[in-house]
mmCIF file of C-alpha atoms in Angstrom:
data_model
loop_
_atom_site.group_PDB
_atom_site.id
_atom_site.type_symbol
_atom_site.label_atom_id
_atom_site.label_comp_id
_atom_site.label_asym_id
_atom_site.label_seq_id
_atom_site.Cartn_x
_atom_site.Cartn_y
_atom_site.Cartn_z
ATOM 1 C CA UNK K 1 -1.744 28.647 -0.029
ATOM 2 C CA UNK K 2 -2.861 30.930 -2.889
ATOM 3 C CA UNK K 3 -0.946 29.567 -5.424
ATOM 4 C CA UNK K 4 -2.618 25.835 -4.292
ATOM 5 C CA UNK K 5 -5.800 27.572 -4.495
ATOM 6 C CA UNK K 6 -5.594 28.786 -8.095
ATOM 7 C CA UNK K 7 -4.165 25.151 -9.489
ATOM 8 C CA UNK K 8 -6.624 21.736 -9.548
ATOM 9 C CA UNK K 9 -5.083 18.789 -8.769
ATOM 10 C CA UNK K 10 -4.864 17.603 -12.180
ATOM 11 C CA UNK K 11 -3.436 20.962 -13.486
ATOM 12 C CA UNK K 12 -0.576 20.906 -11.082
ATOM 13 C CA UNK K 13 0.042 16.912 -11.876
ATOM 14 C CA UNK K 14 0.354 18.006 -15.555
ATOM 15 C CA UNK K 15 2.481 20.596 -15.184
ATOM 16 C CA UNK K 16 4.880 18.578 -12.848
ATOM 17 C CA UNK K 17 4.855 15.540 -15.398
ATOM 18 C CA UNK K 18 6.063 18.055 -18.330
ATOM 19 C CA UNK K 19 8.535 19.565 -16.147
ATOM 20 C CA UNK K 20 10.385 15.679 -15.596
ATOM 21 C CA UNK K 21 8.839 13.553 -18.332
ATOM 22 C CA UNK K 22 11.754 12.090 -19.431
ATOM 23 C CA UNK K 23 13.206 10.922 -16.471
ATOM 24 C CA UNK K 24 9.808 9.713 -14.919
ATOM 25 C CA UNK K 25 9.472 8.091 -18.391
ATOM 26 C CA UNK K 26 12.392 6.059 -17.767
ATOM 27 C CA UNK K 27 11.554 5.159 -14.458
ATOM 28 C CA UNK K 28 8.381 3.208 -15.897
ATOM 29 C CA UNK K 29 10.547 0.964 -18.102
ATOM 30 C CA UNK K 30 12.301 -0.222 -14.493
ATOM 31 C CA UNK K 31 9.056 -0.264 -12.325
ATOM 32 C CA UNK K 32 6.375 -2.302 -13.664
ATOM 33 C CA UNK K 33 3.747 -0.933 -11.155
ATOM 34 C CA UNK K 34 4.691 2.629 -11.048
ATOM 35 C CA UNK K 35 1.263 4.224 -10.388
ATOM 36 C CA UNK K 36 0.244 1.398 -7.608
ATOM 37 C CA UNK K 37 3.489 1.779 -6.323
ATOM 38 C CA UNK K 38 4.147 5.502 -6.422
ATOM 39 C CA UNK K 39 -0.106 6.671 -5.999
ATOM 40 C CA UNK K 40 -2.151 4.149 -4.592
ATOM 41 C CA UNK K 41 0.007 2.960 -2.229
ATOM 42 C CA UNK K 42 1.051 6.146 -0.393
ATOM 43 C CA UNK K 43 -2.973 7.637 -0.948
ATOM 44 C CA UNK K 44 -3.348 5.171 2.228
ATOM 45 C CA UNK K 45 -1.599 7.964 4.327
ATOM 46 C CA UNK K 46 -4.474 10.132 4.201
ATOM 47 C CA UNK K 47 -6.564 7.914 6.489
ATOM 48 C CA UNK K 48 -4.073 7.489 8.562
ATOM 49 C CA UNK K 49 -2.851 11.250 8.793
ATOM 50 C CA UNK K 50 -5.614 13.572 8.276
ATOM 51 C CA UNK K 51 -3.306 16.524 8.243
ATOM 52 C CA UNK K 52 0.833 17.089 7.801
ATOM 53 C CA UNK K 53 2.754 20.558 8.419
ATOM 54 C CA UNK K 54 6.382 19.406 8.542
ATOM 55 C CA UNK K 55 7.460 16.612 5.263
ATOM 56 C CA UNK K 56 10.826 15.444 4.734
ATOM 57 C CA UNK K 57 12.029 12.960 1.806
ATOM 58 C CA UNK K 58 15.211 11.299 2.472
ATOM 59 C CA UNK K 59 17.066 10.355 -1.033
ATOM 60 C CA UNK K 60 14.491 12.614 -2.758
ATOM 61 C CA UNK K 61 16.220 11.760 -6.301
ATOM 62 C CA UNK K 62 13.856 14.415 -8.610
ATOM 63 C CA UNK K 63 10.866 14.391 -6.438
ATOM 64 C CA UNK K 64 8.549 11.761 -7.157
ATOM 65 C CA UNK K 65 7.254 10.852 -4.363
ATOM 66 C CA UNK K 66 7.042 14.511 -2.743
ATOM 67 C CA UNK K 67 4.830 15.379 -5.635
ATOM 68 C CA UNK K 68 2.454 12.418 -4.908
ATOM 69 C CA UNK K 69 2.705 13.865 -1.140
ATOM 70 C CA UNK K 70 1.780 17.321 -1.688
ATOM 71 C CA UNK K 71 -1.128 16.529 -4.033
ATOM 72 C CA UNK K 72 -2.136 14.948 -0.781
ATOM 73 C CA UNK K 73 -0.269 17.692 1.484
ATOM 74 C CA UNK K 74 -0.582 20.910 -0.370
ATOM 75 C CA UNK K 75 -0.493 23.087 2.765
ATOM 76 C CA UNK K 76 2.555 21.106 4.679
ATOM 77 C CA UNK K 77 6.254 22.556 4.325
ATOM 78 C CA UNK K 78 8.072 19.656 2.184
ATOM 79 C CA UNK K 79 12.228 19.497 2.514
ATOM 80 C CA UNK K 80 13.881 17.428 0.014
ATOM 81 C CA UNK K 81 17.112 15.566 1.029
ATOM 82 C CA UNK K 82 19.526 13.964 -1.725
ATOM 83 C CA UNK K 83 23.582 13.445 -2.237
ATOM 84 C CA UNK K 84 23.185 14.459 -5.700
ATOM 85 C CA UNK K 85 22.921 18.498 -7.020
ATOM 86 C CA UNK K 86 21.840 17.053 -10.321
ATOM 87 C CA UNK K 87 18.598 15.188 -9.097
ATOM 88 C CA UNK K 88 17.828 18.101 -6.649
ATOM 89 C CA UNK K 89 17.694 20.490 -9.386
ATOM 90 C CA UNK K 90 15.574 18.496 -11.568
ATOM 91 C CA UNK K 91 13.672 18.531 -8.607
ATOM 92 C CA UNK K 92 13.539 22.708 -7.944
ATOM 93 C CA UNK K 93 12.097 22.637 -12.101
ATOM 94 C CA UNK K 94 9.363 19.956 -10.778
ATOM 95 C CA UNK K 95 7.988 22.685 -7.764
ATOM 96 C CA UNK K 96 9.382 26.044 -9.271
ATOM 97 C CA UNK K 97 6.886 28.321 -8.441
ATOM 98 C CA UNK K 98 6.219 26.617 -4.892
ATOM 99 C CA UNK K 99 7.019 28.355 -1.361
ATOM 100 C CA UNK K 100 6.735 26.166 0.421
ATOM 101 C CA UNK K 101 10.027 23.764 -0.600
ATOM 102 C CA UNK K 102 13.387 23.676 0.801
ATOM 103 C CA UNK K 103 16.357 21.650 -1.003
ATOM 104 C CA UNK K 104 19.181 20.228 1.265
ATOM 105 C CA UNK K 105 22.266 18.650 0.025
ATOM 106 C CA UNK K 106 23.294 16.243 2.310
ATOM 107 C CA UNK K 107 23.535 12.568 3.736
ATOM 108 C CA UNK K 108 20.266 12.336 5.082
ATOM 109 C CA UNK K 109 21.966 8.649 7.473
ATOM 110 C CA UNK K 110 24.479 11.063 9.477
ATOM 111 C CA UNK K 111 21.437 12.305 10.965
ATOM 112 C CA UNK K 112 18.021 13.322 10.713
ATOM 113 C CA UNK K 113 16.808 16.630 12.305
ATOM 114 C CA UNK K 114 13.638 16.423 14.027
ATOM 115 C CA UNK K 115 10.339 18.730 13.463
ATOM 116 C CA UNK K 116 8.638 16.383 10.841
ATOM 117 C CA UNK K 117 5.492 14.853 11.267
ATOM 118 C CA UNK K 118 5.918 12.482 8.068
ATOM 119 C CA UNK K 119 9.007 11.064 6.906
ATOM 120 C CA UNK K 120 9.303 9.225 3.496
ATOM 121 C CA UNK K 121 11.786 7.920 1.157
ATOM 122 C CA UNK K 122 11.537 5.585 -2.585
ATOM 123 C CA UNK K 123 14.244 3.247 -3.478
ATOM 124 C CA UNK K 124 16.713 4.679 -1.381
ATOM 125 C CA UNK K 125 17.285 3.188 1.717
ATOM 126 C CA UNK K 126 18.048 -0.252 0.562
ATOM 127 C CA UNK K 127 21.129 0.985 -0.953
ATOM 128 C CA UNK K 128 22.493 0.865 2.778
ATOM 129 C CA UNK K 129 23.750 -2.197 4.519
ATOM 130 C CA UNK K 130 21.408 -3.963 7.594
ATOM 131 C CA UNK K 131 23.267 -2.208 10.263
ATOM 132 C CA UNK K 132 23.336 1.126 8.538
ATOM 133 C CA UNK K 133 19.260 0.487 8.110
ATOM 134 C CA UNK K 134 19.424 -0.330 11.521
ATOM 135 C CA UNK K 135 20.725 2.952 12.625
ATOM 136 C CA UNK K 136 18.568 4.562 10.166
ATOM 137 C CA UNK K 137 15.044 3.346 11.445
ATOM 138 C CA UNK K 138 16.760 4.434 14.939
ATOM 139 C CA UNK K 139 17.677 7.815 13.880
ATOM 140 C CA UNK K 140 13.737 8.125 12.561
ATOM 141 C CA UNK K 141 11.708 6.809 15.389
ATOM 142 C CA UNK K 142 13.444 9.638 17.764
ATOM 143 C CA UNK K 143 12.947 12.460 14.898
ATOM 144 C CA UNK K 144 8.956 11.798 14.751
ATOM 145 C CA UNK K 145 6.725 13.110 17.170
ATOM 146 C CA UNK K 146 4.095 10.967 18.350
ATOM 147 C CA UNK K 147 1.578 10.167 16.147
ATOM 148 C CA UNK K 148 4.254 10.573 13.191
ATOM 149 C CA UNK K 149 4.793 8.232 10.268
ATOM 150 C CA UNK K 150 7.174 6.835 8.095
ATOM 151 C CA UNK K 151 6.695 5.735 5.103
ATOM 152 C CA UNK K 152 8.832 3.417 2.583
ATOM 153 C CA UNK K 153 8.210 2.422 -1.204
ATOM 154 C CA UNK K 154 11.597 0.593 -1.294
ATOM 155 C CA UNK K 155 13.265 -2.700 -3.486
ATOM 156 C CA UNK K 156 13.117 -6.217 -1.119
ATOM 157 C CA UNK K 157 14.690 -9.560 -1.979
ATOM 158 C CA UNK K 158 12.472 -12.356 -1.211
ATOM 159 C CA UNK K 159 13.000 -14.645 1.906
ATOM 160 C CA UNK K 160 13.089 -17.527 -0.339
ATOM 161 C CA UNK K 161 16.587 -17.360 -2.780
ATOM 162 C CA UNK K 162 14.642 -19.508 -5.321
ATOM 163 C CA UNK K 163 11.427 -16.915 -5.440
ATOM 164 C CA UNK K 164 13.872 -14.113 -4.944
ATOM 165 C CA UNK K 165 15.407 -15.671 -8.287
ATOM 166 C CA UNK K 166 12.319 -15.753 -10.280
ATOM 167 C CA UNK K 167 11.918 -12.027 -9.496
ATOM 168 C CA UNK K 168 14.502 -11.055 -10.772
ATOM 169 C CA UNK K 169 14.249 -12.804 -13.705
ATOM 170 C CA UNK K 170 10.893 -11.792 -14.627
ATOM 171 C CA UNK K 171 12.030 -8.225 -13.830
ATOM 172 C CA UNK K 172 15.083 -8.216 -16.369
ATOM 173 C CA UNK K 173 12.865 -9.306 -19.266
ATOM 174 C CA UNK K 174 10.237 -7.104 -18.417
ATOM 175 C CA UNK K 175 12.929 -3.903 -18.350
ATOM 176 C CA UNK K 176 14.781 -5.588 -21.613
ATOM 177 C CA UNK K 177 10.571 -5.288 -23.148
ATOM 178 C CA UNK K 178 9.601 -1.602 -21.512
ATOM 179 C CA UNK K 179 11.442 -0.051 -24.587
ATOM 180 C CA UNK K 180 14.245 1.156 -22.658
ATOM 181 C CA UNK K 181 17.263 3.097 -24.209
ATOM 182 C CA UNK K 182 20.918 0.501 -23.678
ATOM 183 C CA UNK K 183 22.639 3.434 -22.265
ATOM 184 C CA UNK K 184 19.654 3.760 -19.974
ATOM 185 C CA UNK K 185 19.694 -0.173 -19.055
ATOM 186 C CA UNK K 186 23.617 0.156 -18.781
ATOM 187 C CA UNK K 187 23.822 3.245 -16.407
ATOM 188 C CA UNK K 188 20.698 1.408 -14.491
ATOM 189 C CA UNK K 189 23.123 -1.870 -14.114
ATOM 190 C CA UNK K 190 26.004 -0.056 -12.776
ATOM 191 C CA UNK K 191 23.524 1.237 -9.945
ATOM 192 C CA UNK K 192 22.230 -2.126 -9.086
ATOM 193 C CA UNK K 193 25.698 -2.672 -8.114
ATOM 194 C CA UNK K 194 25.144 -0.894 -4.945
ATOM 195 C CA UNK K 195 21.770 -2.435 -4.015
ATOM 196 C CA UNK K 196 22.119 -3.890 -0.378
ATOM 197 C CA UNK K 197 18.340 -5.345 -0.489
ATOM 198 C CA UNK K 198 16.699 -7.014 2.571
ATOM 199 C CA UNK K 199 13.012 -8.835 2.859
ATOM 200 C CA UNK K 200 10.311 -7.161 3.592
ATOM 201 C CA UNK K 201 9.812 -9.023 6.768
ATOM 202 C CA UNK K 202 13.139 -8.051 8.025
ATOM 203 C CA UNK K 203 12.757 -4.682 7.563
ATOM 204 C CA UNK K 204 9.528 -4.698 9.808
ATOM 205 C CA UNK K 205 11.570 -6.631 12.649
ATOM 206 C CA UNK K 206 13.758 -3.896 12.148
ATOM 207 C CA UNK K 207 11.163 -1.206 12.794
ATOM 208 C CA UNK K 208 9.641 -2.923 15.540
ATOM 209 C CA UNK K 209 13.444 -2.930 17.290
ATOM 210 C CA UNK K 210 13.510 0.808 16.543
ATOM 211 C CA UNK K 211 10.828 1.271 18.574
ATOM 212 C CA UNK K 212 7.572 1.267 16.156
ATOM 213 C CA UNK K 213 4.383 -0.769 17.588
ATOM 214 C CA UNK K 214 2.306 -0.270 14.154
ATOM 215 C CA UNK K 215 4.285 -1.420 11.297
ATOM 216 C CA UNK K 216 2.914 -2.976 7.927
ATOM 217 C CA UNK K 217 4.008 -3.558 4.154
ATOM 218 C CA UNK K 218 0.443 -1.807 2.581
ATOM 219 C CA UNK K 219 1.971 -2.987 -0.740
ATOM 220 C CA UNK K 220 3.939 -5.433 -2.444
ATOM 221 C CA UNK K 221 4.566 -6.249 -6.098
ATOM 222 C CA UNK K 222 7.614 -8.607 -6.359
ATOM 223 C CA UNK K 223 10.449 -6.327 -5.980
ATOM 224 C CA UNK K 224 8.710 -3.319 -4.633
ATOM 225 C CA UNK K 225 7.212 -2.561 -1.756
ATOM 226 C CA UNK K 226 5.905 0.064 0.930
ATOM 227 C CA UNK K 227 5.522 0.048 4.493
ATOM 228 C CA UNK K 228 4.001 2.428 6.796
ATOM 229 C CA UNK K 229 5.630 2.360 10.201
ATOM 230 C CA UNK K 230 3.858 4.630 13.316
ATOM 231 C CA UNK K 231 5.322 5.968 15.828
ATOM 232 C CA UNK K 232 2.702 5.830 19.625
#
């Protein structure tokens, strides 16, 4: 695209990170490996899909992850899927300017449409419980065409209730030491209410029940995770 053309990677990074600094701010004091997590971890997709022409996000939230995507993507056709107006809009500021972006409010679980090639989502899904997941991992296996991928930087509980435990221990002091705002911490708590986490090696049984033969958690700090699922 012309617009791609005229921008370096690094100039379209900055202007992205000025459009959302605040909230991506924020979202370092709760994830203590933010660039492994959110850049390292999903550059892996480029040598396993050389090309993309159809992205979805499912929860985008403000766009995160789709911006780490189309640095890596600029020529694919991204849609953006979230319950909330509010995050979607922060999200339209991030890529204002951008063609090639479509916004949908909706509840990406009652269905996903097919015509992707890549399929993502970041500390969404594990707000649903194992059946809904269940469904979920269903509902993307049959959207992807062969050779498609999914790809997952989600929260996981440990299999172990002791280690699971010490995570989240060491995860409270390091958010009550990341300089974080109470109201911030307080609004963050009321969230964590409605985490429905499973282990990381349940949610690749999962995947492999869906139908995926190539599955794999590419990363893992603690709480966070992502896994790469292919569809053959």
């Amino acid at each position: 695209m012309d617009q791609r053309r005229d921008m370096n990677a690094k100039d379209i990074r900055d202007q992205f990170d000025l459009i959302a600094r605040q909230y991506d701010e924020d979202r370092k004091c709760f994830i203590p490996c933010f660039d492994d997590y959110y850049v390292r971890s999903v550059s892996l997709l480029k040598d396993i899909k050389r090309d993309a022409v159809n992205i979805t996000d499912l929860g985008a939230g403000t766009g995160l992850l789709t911006k780490e995507l189309y640095l890596l993507y600029p020529d694919a056709h991204f849609t953006l899927v979230d319950l909330s107006t509010d995050m979607l809009e922060v999200a339209k500021q991030r890529f204002s300017g951008l063609v090639n972006f479509d916004f949908r409010v909706e509840d990406y679980f009652n269905g996903i449409k097919k015509g992707s090639d890549i399929l993502c989502s970041a500390l969404s899904i594990h707000h649903l419980e194992d059946d809904e997941k269940q469904k979920l991992y269903q509902s993307i296996y049959e959207s992807l065409p062969l050779g498609g991928v999914f790809i997952n930087l989600d929260q996981f509980c440990s299999d172990s209730i002791i280690i699971d435990k010490a995570y989240n221990d060491w995860w409270m002091n390091y958010i009550d030491h990341s300089g974080i705002i109470p109201e911030a911490k307080a609004k963050w708590l009321e969230r964590k209410k409605l985490d429905r986490e499973n282990s990381v090696s349940s949610t690749l049984t999962m995947l492999k029940t869906a139908g995926f033969k190539h599955v794999e958690c590419v990363y893992e700090f603690m709480k966070f995770g992502t896994v790469i699922a292919i569809k053959e």
